[in-house]
């Protein structure tokens, strides 16, 4: 009715009085007139047309308790009669629009689950509901009123869902249908409400309407409603949407010219992928190609950001759980798309989910070959030691639908990887052939069957620090609980790597530096005992003859020894990095793996392969072979022939001063030379801490000091004059017999033979001191130690170098040797370090170079110090590698 002039009976007070009476006494009083103008009806009409629409009217209505009375009236109306069985074209829109807006205030109370039609209530009750819901909807446009309604407990569904569902089938008017669809969309404002709507059959009529090719406006309303209803898609929602024939229309609408329709439809398809029961049908309808195409576009240069890609990535990963969709995804370029995600550092949050999805291709030989060619193996190895992230919650409905009749009745653990574990156990990785489809049967891949059935030794506890996070376990059918394997974030990557390792020749993919580094980092850095599958992968590779040459070429054997036996990883070199204490289990594992390689190397095939590499390989391969041989060869006839007789050792030594082919090359080389020295001289005894490399005899009596006293006997007959003006006493006869130089100088035809004060140019007092002692017969009196600076100070330019140069100039080889021994005693002794070795080598003395090499390769020397010393020697040698090569060769060969 038209709004006329307000009367006293239409005042707000009058309206509140009528609401109070109706809420307290029910709706039974009053007589229905031809115009249906009962007092309550007039009050509701006045509230709707005047009071709540007036400026500040909603606030006044709320302040005077109107919302509480209105909610009480609605509850009374709900108890007075069921929802109407049908909605006519004239009355349905207003009531459903009211329910649509008021839906945001629905409580989570129980909702009726029976969608059957109920008897129609009286017309007056229907109009009361219509007006009351309309008033509530208008009030709830303000935030304060919405909060008040929720505080007061909201309203229950009031039987509105069956009314709306029936209206979808009974009504033919597009405007009316749009109102009903909007109402359902607004009612789907929470997971509880979405589930209640799906359980009451609200989804199927929407799907049927969508399949009937409605007009564009209704289509938009339908896809928006289905988008809301499919959020966190429930099983009931997916079933109804599929049974209603909505999958095909949704796939068609994914190419709709309207952007809003297209984007909403694609999100609906992505949401549906959370339910395994609908994914095969979705793939048959073309959903795989649609989702892949959209994800590919969003990842392109003109696409959107990572946030919009997330639901599509999740959907594509879930589609990999059914064989039929995997085939479609593979043919549509999905493998390349998934690999692009793995290679993108900006998509690191999705990497574990992508790896878990790729497990679905475990028995697809063609797909695995393509993934390997795209570089999957090093990416998998890099995933082993990733930080654990938040696992996405997935219900058991997300598991594969390839075997729906065998679904385990227990409730699956939450989390994407726990769901994957459940999937692997129950649907595709059981030992019996009846449990696995022909396309996935391990019988078609015997090596895979052995992987799933091979016994697993219980992992012994390691003394390494452990994390508080207990690793989950994967139980293989037929195994006892004591042999369960850890199944954490790294489980999918390890399973795929294990599959690759069972190929006849896995060397090209797995025996590479990135792959081995990833496996070793996981084995040595896992918070608890590593998964036995990782240990089996390493053992399988080292036992495969086809991998021997790859282990040599890639320095894999040297890496195994450095990382596991010596405890030095690439990240630890050359700067020392804080790491947990080395575990004895790691050392035992490394020795076992090297022993496996030794068995291969000493077999007839291995001997031929190593000989070919050393004699006919590329320069890089020859160097790698020479370096690796001491680690994996124990037969003297073999290593002597290859390293000593055929020049392998010289080849390795000559490569030290060239650009390093591996970050740990000098570390490997130092370790290799030390091992070879042990093979050449096995009687050197047990490895002990390095001792003083040069033995000085006990100090002997000094024969020169008697010339320094106040009354020397015999008296000196000669003095040497230094540049500083210092005069040093001497005996002419003793000095002349010390060397040919002084014999010619003091007893020959030179003028100095007649002089009592003979100048010695270019000598400091400290450098001249050991020379004077040596001229007078002192041997080992300690004078040679005087000019040698302490460790840590440079030797080049020091008085020790000056004394050595003077000893050579004065033809005093005995003094040179004594001075060199003094330098070695101080700088290559217990207090010396790797930096001292390079300082001594820089003096350019052949004997000192040998002493430096001996200190470097000393049995029992710390591997890190040995490598640092060799690195210093190489740097000091520069381009002149000859002296260093000869010194190392002399020490190694004894």
Short mmCIF file of C-alpha atoms in Angstrom, two decimals, residues 133-580:
data_model
loop_
_atom_site.label_atom_id
_atom_site.label_comp_id
_atom_site.label_asym_id
_atom_site.label_seq_id
_atom_site.Cartn_x
_atom_site.Cartn_y
_atom_site.Cartn_z
CA UNK A 133 12.36 -10.60 7.18
CA UNK A 134 12.26 -7.50 5.00
CA UNK A 135 12.52 -5.23 8.06
CA UNK A 136 15.38 -7.32 9.44
CA UNK A 137 17.18 -7.22 6.10
CA UNK A 138 16.94 -3.43 5.91
CA UNK A 139 18.19 -3.09 9.47
CA UNK A 140 21.12 -5.41 8.81
CA UNK A 141 22.49 -3.06 6.19
CA UNK A 142 24.09 -1.27 9.16
CA UNK A 143 27.00 -2.85 11.01
CA UNK A 144 25.70 -2.06 14.47
CA UNK A 145 22.47 -3.89 13.78
CA UNK A 146 24.29 -6.92 12.39
CA UNK A 147 26.39 -7.10 15.52
CA UNK A 148 23.27 -6.76 17.68
CA UNK A 149 21.50 -9.54 15.82
CA UNK A 150 24.45 -11.86 16.26
CA UNK A 151 24.65 -10.95 19.95
CA UNK A 152 21.00 -11.84 20.33
CA UNK A 153 21.58 -15.27 18.81
CA UNK A 154 20.50 -14.56 15.24
CA UNK A 155 17.82 -16.60 13.55
CA UNK A 156 17.70 -20.22 12.46
CA UNK A 157 16.99 -21.23 8.91
CA UNK A 158 13.25 -21.04 9.58
CA UNK A 159 12.65 -23.56 6.79
CA UNK A 160 13.73 -21.00 4.20
CA UNK A 161 16.07 -23.37 2.37
CA UNK A 162 13.35 -25.82 1.28
CA UNK A 163 11.26 -22.82 0.22
CA UNK A 164 14.11 -21.47 -1.88
CA UNK A 165 14.97 -24.86 -3.37
CA UNK A 166 11.33 -25.45 -4.36
CA UNK A 167 11.15 -21.97 -5.82
CA UNK A 168 14.00 -22.82 -8.17
CA UNK A 169 11.91 -25.54 -9.81
CA UNK A 170 8.48 -23.94 -9.49
CA UNK A 171 9.26 -20.44 -10.67
CA UNK A 172 9.75 -19.57 -14.34
CA UNK A 173 10.37 -15.85 -14.04
CA UNK A 174 14.07 -14.94 -14.51
CA UNK A 175 13.92 -12.05 -12.04
CA UNK A 176 12.35 -14.30 -9.42
CA UNK A 177 14.95 -17.00 -10.04
CA UNK A 178 17.75 -14.49 -9.71
CA UNK A 179 16.35 -13.41 -6.35
CA UNK A 180 16.23 -17.02 -5.16
CA UNK A 181 19.77 -17.68 -6.37
CA UNK A 182 21.04 -14.53 -4.66
CA UNK A 183 19.34 -15.63 -1.47
CA UNK A 184 21.11 -18.98 -1.53
CA UNK A 185 24.39 -17.28 -2.26
CA UNK A 186 24.03 -14.96 0.71
CA UNK A 187 23.00 -17.83 2.95
CA UNK A 188 26.28 -19.62 2.10
CA UNK A 189 28.34 -17.33 4.29
CA UNK A 190 30.11 -19.93 6.43
CA UNK A 191 31.29 -23.54 6.12
CA UNK A 192 28.44 -24.69 8.35
CA UNK A 193 25.84 -22.91 6.27
CA UNK A 194 27.34 -24.13 2.99
CA UNK A 195 27.25 -27.69 4.24
CA UNK A 196 23.64 -27.28 5.45
CA UNK A 197 22.60 -25.87 2.07
CA UNK A 198 24.25 -28.74 0.20
CA UNK A 199 22.70 -31.33 2.49
CA UNK A 200 19.25 -29.82 1.87
CA UNK A 201 19.67 -30.14 -1.90
CA UNK A 202 20.33 -26.53 -2.78
CA UNK A 203 23.15 -27.26 -5.26
CA UNK A 204 21.57 -29.63 -7.73
CA UNK A 205 18.76 -27.27 -8.85
CA UNK A 206 21.37 -24.60 -9.45
CA UNK A 207 23.37 -26.99 -11.61
CA UNK A 208 20.25 -28.02 -13.52
CA UNK A 209 19.35 -24.41 -14.15
CA UNK A 210 22.89 -23.74 -15.40
CA UNK A 211 22.62 -26.68 -17.79
CA UNK A 212 19.38 -25.32 -19.27
CA UNK A 213 21.17 -22.40 -20.99
CA UNK A 214 19.60 -19.52 -19.02
CA UNK A 215 19.89 -15.86 -19.91
CA UNK A 216 23.19 -14.06 -19.16
CA UNK A 217 21.90 -12.33 -16.01
CA UNK A 218 20.71 -15.59 -14.49
CA UNK A 219 23.91 -17.32 -15.58
CA UNK A 220 25.97 -14.74 -13.70
CA UNK A 221 23.83 -15.18 -10.60
CA UNK A 222 24.17 -18.97 -10.82
CA UNK A 223 27.95 -19.05 -11.15
CA UNK A 224 28.31 -16.57 -8.30
CA UNK A 225 26.10 -18.71 -6.11
CA UNK A 226 27.90 -21.91 -7.05
CA UNK A 227 31.21 -20.23 -6.34
CA UNK A 228 30.10 -19.49 -2.78
CA UNK A 229 28.61 -22.95 -2.28
CA UNK A 230 31.75 -24.69 -3.60
CA UNK A 231 34.18 -22.97 -1.25
CA UNK A 232 35.77 -25.76 0.78
CA UNK A 233 33.78 -28.05 -1.47
CA UNK A 234 31.91 -30.73 0.45
CA UNK A 235 31.12 -34.19 -0.85
CA UNK A 236 27.39 -33.33 -1.01
CA UNK A 237 28.10 -30.19 -3.05
CA UNK A 238 30.27 -32.08 -5.55
CA UNK A 239 27.79 -34.95 -5.90
CA UNK A 240 24.84 -32.65 -6.52
CA UNK A 241 26.71 -30.48 -8.98
CA UNK A 242 27.79 -33.56 -10.94
CA UNK A 243 24.35 -35.21 -10.82
CA UNK A 244 22.73 -31.96 -11.90
CA UNK A 245 24.81 -31.94 -15.08
CA UNK A 246 26.72 -28.82 -14.17
CA UNK A 247 30.25 -29.94 -15.05
CA UNK A 248 29.91 -29.58 -18.81
CA UNK A 249 28.27 -26.13 -18.68
CA UNK A 250 30.92 -24.95 -16.20
CA UNK A 251 33.73 -26.05 -18.52
CA UNK A 252 31.99 -24.25 -21.40
CA UNK A 253 31.55 -21.09 -19.34
CA UNK A 254 35.30 -21.05 -18.62
CA UNK A 255 35.66 -19.38 -22.04
CA UNK A 256 32.74 -16.98 -21.57
CA UNK A 257 33.43 -13.48 -22.93
CA UNK A 258 32.38 -11.96 -19.60
CA UNK A 259 35.41 -11.82 -17.34
CA UNK A 260 33.42 -12.10 -14.11
CA UNK A 261 31.66 -15.25 -15.36
CA UNK A 262 34.88 -16.74 -16.67
CA UNK A 263 36.89 -16.19 -13.48
CA UNK A 264 34.09 -17.39 -11.19
CA UNK A 265 33.64 -20.54 -13.28
CA UNK A 266 37.34 -21.38 -13.21
CA UNK A 267 37.39 -21.02 -9.43
CA UNK A 268 34.38 -23.33 -9.17
CA UNK A 269 36.23 -25.96 -11.19
CA UNK A 270 39.28 -25.53 -8.97
CA UNK A 271 37.15 -25.90 -5.84
CA UNK A 272 35.54 -29.09 -7.18
CA UNK A 273 38.98 -30.71 -7.49
CA UNK A 274 39.04 -31.05 -3.69
CA UNK A 275 36.60 -33.97 -4.04
CA UNK A 276 38.06 -37.11 -5.54
CA UNK A 277 34.66 -38.48 -6.57
CA UNK A 278 34.09 -35.71 -9.11
CA UNK A 279 37.59 -35.35 -10.55
CA UNK A 280 37.29 -38.15 -13.17
CA UNK A 281 34.02 -36.69 -14.48
CA UNK A 282 35.56 -33.23 -14.40
CA UNK A 283 38.44 -34.49 -16.52
CA UNK A 284 36.05 -36.11 -18.97
CA UNK A 285 34.26 -32.79 -19.34
CA UNK A 286 37.52 -31.04 -20.28
CA UNK A 287 38.31 -29.49 -16.92
CA UNK A 288 41.98 -30.54 -16.98
CA UNK A 289 42.71 -28.59 -20.14
CA UNK A 290 40.77 -25.57 -18.89
CA UNK A 291 42.62 -25.38 -15.57
CA UNK A 292 46.01 -25.94 -17.18
CA UNK A 293 45.34 -23.26 -19.77
CA UNK A 294 44.25 -20.77 -17.15
CA UNK A 295 47.21 -21.48 -14.88
CA UNK A 296 49.58 -21.18 -17.80
CA UNK A 297 48.07 -17.80 -18.70
CA UNK A 298 48.24 -16.52 -15.13
CA UNK A 299 51.90 -17.48 -14.93
CA UNK A 300 52.64 -15.68 -18.18
CA UNK A 301 53.90 -12.12 -18.56
CA UNK A 302 50.37 -10.69 -18.79
CA UNK A 303 48.96 -12.90 -16.03
CA UNK A 304 48.13 -12.15 -12.42
CA UNK A 305 50.07 -12.48 -9.20
CA UNK A 306 50.95 -15.60 -7.21
CA UNK A 307 47.91 -15.30 -4.93
CA UNK A 308 45.51 -15.87 -7.82
CA UNK A 309 47.52 -18.90 -8.97
CA UNK A 310 47.27 -20.73 -5.66
CA UNK A 311 43.83 -22.39 -6.10
CA UNK A 312 44.74 -23.44 -9.63
CA UNK A 313 48.05 -24.96 -8.53
CA UNK A 314 46.25 -26.90 -5.83
CA UNK A 315 43.62 -28.08 -8.31
CA UNK A 316 46.20 -29.24 -10.86
CA UNK A 317 48.10 -31.12 -8.14
CA UNK A 318 44.90 -32.85 -7.04
CA UNK A 319 44.08 -33.82 -10.62
CA UNK A 320 47.30 -35.85 -10.68
CA UNK A 321 45.73 -38.39 -8.30
CA UNK A 322 43.65 -40.18 -10.93
CA UNK A 323 45.17 -42.08 -13.84
CA UNK A 324 42.71 -40.72 -16.39
CA UNK A 325 43.46 -37.12 -15.47
CA UNK A 326 47.21 -37.74 -15.36
CA UNK A 327 47.08 -38.91 -18.96
CA UNK A 328 45.17 -35.79 -19.98
CA UNK A 329 47.50 -33.56 -18.00
CA UNK A 330 50.57 -35.15 -19.57
CA UNK A 331 49.18 -34.75 -23.10
CA UNK A 332 48.20 -31.14 -22.44
CA UNK A 333 51.69 -30.07 -21.38
CA UNK A 334 51.01 -30.27 -17.66
CA UNK A 335 54.38 -31.83 -16.88
CA UNK A 336 56.18 -28.81 -18.28
CA UNK A 337 53.91 -26.53 -16.30
CA UNK A 338 54.59 -28.40 -13.04
CA UNK A 339 58.31 -28.33 -13.72
CA UNK A 340 58.09 -24.61 -14.32
CA UNK A 341 56.55 -24.25 -10.88
CA UNK A 342 59.35 -26.29 -9.31
CA UNK A 343 61.99 -24.19 -11.04
CA UNK A 344 60.40 -20.90 -9.99
CA UNK A 345 61.84 -19.66 -6.66
CA UNK A 346 58.80 -17.40 -6.25
CA UNK A 347 56.61 -20.53 -6.10
CA UNK A 348 58.58 -22.21 -3.33
CA UNK A 349 55.51 -22.42 -1.10
CA UNK A 350 53.91 -24.79 -3.62
CA UNK A 351 56.98 -26.95 -4.32
CA UNK A 352 56.14 -29.69 -1.78
CA UNK A 353 52.62 -29.99 -3.18
CA UNK A 354 53.93 -30.23 -6.74
CA UNK A 355 56.42 -32.93 -5.77
CA UNK A 356 53.65 -34.84 -4.02
CA UNK A 357 51.54 -34.57 -7.18
CA UNK A 358 54.36 -35.92 -9.33
CA UNK A 359 54.39 -39.09 -7.24
CA UNK A 360 51.28 -40.01 -9.21
CA UNK A 361 53.51 -40.55 -12.26
CA UNK A 362 55.70 -43.02 -10.40
CA UNK A 363 54.91 -45.90 -12.76
CA UNK A 364 54.46 -43.83 -15.92
CA UNK A 365 57.73 -44.55 -17.70
CA UNK A 366 57.12 -42.02 -20.44
CA UNK A 367 56.26 -39.26 -18.01
CA UNK A 368 59.26 -40.06 -15.83
CA UNK A 369 61.56 -39.88 -18.82
CA UNK A 370 60.14 -36.51 -19.76
CA UNK A 371 60.46 -35.24 -16.17
CA UNK A 372 64.05 -36.41 -16.00
CA UNK A 373 64.85 -34.64 -19.24
CA UNK A 374 63.31 -31.47 -17.82
CA UNK A 375 65.68 -31.63 -14.83
CA UNK A 376 63.47 -33.06 -12.10
CA UNK A 377 66.16 -35.00 -10.23
CA UNK A 378 68.29 -32.07 -8.97
CA UNK A 379 65.11 -30.22 -8.05
CA UNK A 380 63.96 -33.23 -6.01
CA UNK A 381 67.34 -33.41 -4.30
CA UNK A 382 67.00 -29.76 -3.37
CA UNK A 383 63.59 -30.47 -1.82
CA UNK A 384 64.97 -32.97 0.68
CA UNK A 385 66.23 -30.40 3.17
CA UNK A 386 63.56 -27.71 2.71
CA UNK A 387 62.00 -26.04 5.72
CA UNK A 388 58.74 -27.58 6.83
CA UNK A 389 55.80 -25.33 6.06
CA UNK A 390 52.15 -25.23 7.00
CA UNK A 391 50.42 -28.24 5.57
CA UNK A 392 47.19 -27.58 3.78
CA UNK A 393 44.19 -29.25 5.39
CA UNK A 394 42.59 -31.86 3.16
CA UNK A 395 39.90 -34.34 4.04
CA UNK A 396 39.92 -37.96 3.03
CA UNK A 397 37.60 -37.02 0.15
CA UNK A 398 40.64 -35.51 -1.62
CA UNK A 399 42.28 -38.94 -1.99
CA UNK A 400 42.42 -40.67 -5.35
CA UNK A 401 39.11 -41.92 -6.75
CA UNK A 402 40.75 -44.66 -8.81
CA UNK A 403 39.77 -47.18 -6.12
CA UNK A 404 36.66 -45.73 -4.39
CA UNK A 405 35.42 -49.10 -3.15
CA UNK A 406 38.64 -49.65 -1.21
CA UNK A 407 38.68 -46.37 0.66
CA UNK A 408 39.77 -46.84 4.22
CA UNK A 409 36.98 -46.20 6.75
CA UNK A 410 39.28 -44.51 9.21
CA UNK A 411 39.41 -40.76 9.22
CA UNK A 412 42.50 -39.67 7.39
CA UNK A 413 44.94 -37.43 9.17
CA UNK A 414 44.80 -33.79 8.20
CA UNK A 415 47.47 -32.35 5.99
CA UNK A 416 48.31 -32.72 2.33
CA UNK A 417 51.23 -35.04 2.93
CA UNK A 418 49.40 -37.17 5.45
CA UNK A 419 46.59 -37.49 2.92
CA UNK A 420 49.15 -38.49 0.32
CA UNK A 421 50.52 -41.09 2.69
CA UNK A 422 47.06 -42.53 3.18
CA UNK A 423 46.61 -42.52 -0.55
CA UNK A 424 49.87 -44.35 -1.14
CA UNK A 425 48.97 -47.01 1.40
CA UNK A 426 45.42 -47.66 0.33
CA UNK A 427 45.24 -46.71 -3.33
CA UNK A 428 48.14 -47.55 -5.54
CA UNK A 429 51.12 -48.80 -3.55
CA UNK A 430 49.87 -51.99 -1.94
CA UNK A 431 51.91 -55.13 -2.53
CA UNK A 432 49.11 -57.27 -3.98
CA UNK A 433 48.39 -56.91 -7.70
CA UNK A 434 44.67 -56.79 -7.00
CA UNK A 435 45.14 -53.57 -5.10
CA UNK A 436 46.66 -51.71 -8.02
CA UNK A 437 45.25 -51.00 -11.43
CA UNK A 438 47.01 -52.53 -14.46
CA UNK A 439 48.37 -49.13 -15.41
CA UNK A 440 50.01 -48.83 -12.00
CA UNK A 441 50.88 -52.46 -11.27
CA UNK A 442 54.38 -53.03 -9.87
CA UNK A 443 54.39 -56.28 -11.87
CA UNK A 444 55.10 -54.15 -14.93
CA UNK A 445 58.21 -52.79 -13.26
CA UNK A 446 60.05 -55.50 -11.26
CA UNK A 447 62.58 -53.02 -9.93
CA UNK A 448 59.75 -51.00 -8.43
CA UNK A 449 58.29 -54.10 -6.87
CA UNK A 450 61.61 -54.80 -5.21
CA UNK A 451 61.67 -51.25 -3.89
CA UNK A 452 58.30 -51.72 -2.24
CA UNK A 453 59.05 -55.16 -0.88
CA UNK A 454 62.70 -54.95 0.13
CA UNK A 455 63.30 -55.30 3.87
CA UNK A 456 64.14 -52.24 5.86
CA UNK A 457 66.44 -52.31 8.82
CA UNK A 458 65.22 -50.33 11.82
CA UNK A 459 67.13 -47.10 11.93
CA UNK A 460 69.37 -46.94 14.97
CA UNK A 461 69.23 -43.78 17.01
CA UNK A 462 71.92 -41.31 16.10
CA UNK A 463 73.70 -39.11 18.63
CA UNK A 464 73.04 -36.08 16.48
CA UNK A 465 70.72 -33.39 17.86
CA UNK A 466 67.13 -34.23 17.11
CA UNK A 467 64.19 -31.99 16.47
CA UNK A 468 61.05 -31.96 18.51
CA UNK A 469 59.12 -32.78 15.35
CA UNK A 470 58.70 -36.54 15.19
CA UNK A 471 58.85 -37.79 11.61
CA UNK A 472 55.73 -39.49 10.33
CA UNK A 473 56.04 -43.04 9.06
CA UNK A 474 54.99 -44.90 5.94
CA UNK A 475 54.19 -48.53 6.57
CA UNK A 476 54.63 -50.83 3.60
CA UNK A 477 52.02 -53.62 3.52
CA UNK A 478 53.36 -56.80 5.00
CA UNK A 479 55.86 -55.10 7.29
CA UNK A 480 55.71 -55.03 11.03
CA UNK A 481 55.27 -51.74 12.88
CA UNK A 482 58.91 -51.88 13.92
CA UNK A 483 59.98 -51.41 10.28
CA UNK A 484 57.90 -48.35 9.51
CA UNK A 485 59.75 -45.72 7.54
CA UNK A 486 59.74 -42.00 8.33
CA UNK A 487 57.41 -40.14 5.97
CA UNK A 488 57.83 -36.43 6.33
CA UNK A 489 58.00 -33.55 3.94
CA UNK A 490 60.81 -35.31 2.08
CA UNK A 491 58.83 -38.53 1.53
CA UNK A 492 57.48 -37.80 -1.99
CA UNK A 493 60.85 -36.57 -3.25
CA UNK A 494 62.62 -39.64 -1.87
CA UNK A 495 60.06 -41.95 -3.45
CA UNK A 496 60.60 -40.38 -6.86
CA UNK A 497 64.38 -40.40 -6.46
CA UNK A 498 64.20 -44.05 -5.50
CA UNK A 499 62.24 -44.74 -8.67
CA UNK A 500 64.89 -43.00 -10.77
CA UNK A 501 67.67 -44.89 -9.00
CA UNK A 502 66.16 -48.21 -10.12
CA UNK A 503 66.70 -47.46 -13.80
CA UNK A 504 69.35 -49.63 -15.51
CA UNK A 505 71.63 -46.59 -15.84
CA UNK A 506 70.65 -43.80 -13.43
CA UNK A 507 74.06 -42.15 -13.60
CA UNK A 508 73.07 -39.29 -15.87
CA UNK A 509 70.40 -38.05 -13.49
CA UNK A 510 71.42 -39.07 -9.99
CA UNK A 511 75.22 -39.36 -10.01
CA UNK A 512 75.71 -35.64 -10.38
CA UNK A 513 77.03 -33.12 -7.94
CA UNK A 514 73.63 -31.42 -7.26
CA UNK A 515 71.79 -34.71 -6.74
CA UNK A 516 74.47 -36.24 -4.52
CA UNK A 517 74.75 -33.04 -2.50
CA UNK A 518 71.00 -33.05 -1.90
CA UNK A 519 70.99 -36.67 -0.75
CA UNK A 520 74.04 -36.24 1.49
CA UNK A 521 72.69 -33.01 2.97
CA UNK A 522 69.49 -34.84 3.88
CA UNK A 523 71.29 -37.87 5.32
CA UNK A 524 73.62 -35.77 7.48
CA UNK A 525 71.24 -32.93 8.29
CA UNK A 526 67.95 -34.70 9.04
CA UNK A 527 66.63 -33.78 12.52
CA UNK A 528 66.21 -37.45 13.34
CA UNK A 529 67.28 -40.72 11.77
CA UNK A 530 67.03 -40.26 7.99
CA UNK A 531 64.55 -42.24 5.98
CA UNK A 532 66.08 -45.63 5.09
CA UNK A 533 65.00 -45.06 1.51
CA UNK A 534 67.69 -42.36 1.15
CA UNK A 535 70.35 -44.81 2.35
CA UNK A 536 69.09 -47.44 -0.07
CA UNK A 537 69.31 -44.96 -2.95
CA UNK A 538 72.97 -44.24 -2.20
CA UNK A 539 73.74 -47.94 -1.77
CA UNK A 540 71.95 -48.80 -5.00
CA UNK A 541 73.93 -46.19 -6.94
CA UNK A 542 77.32 -47.23 -5.59
CA UNK A 543 76.57 -50.90 -6.33
CA UNK A 544 75.57 -50.24 -9.94
CA UNK A 545 78.49 -50.78 -12.36
CA UNK A 546 76.90 -48.37 -14.81
CA UNK A 547 77.41 -45.56 -12.29
CA UNK A 548 81.15 -46.09 -11.67
CA UNK A 549 82.38 -43.73 -14.38
CA UNK A 550 79.85 -41.09 -13.31
CA UNK A 551 81.11 -41.27 -9.72
CA UNK A 552 84.63 -40.70 -11.05
CA UNK A 553 83.79 -37.91 -13.49
CA UNK A 554 81.63 -35.98 -10.99
CA UNK A 555 84.08 -36.42 -8.08
CA UNK A 556 81.26 -38.31 -6.38
CA UNK A 557 83.54 -40.76 -4.60
CA UNK A 558 85.66 -37.92 -3.22
CA UNK A 559 82.49 -36.13 -2.15
CA UNK A 560 81.24 -39.22 -0.29
CA UNK A 561 84.51 -39.50 1.59
CA UNK A 562 84.76 -35.78 2.39
CA UNK A 563 81.15 -35.38 3.51
CA UNK A 564 80.52 -38.65 5.33
CA UNK A 565 83.94 -39.90 6.48
CA UNK A 566 85.72 -36.60 7.10
CA UNK A 567 82.66 -34.47 7.90
CA UNK A 568 83.40 -31.62 5.47
CA UNK A 569 80.58 -30.47 3.19
CA UNK A 570 80.92 -27.97 0.33
CA UNK A 571 79.35 -25.27 2.46
CA UNK A 572 82.04 -25.86 5.09
CA UNK A 573 84.89 -25.00 2.78
CA UNK A 574 87.04 -23.04 3.00
CA UNK A 575 85.41 -21.10 5.85
CA UNK A 576 84.53 -23.25 8.83
CA UNK A 577 80.78 -23.44 9.43
CA UNK A 578 79.20 -24.43 12.71
CA UNK A 579 77.81 -27.94 12.28
CA UNK A 580 76.61 -30.65 14.64
#
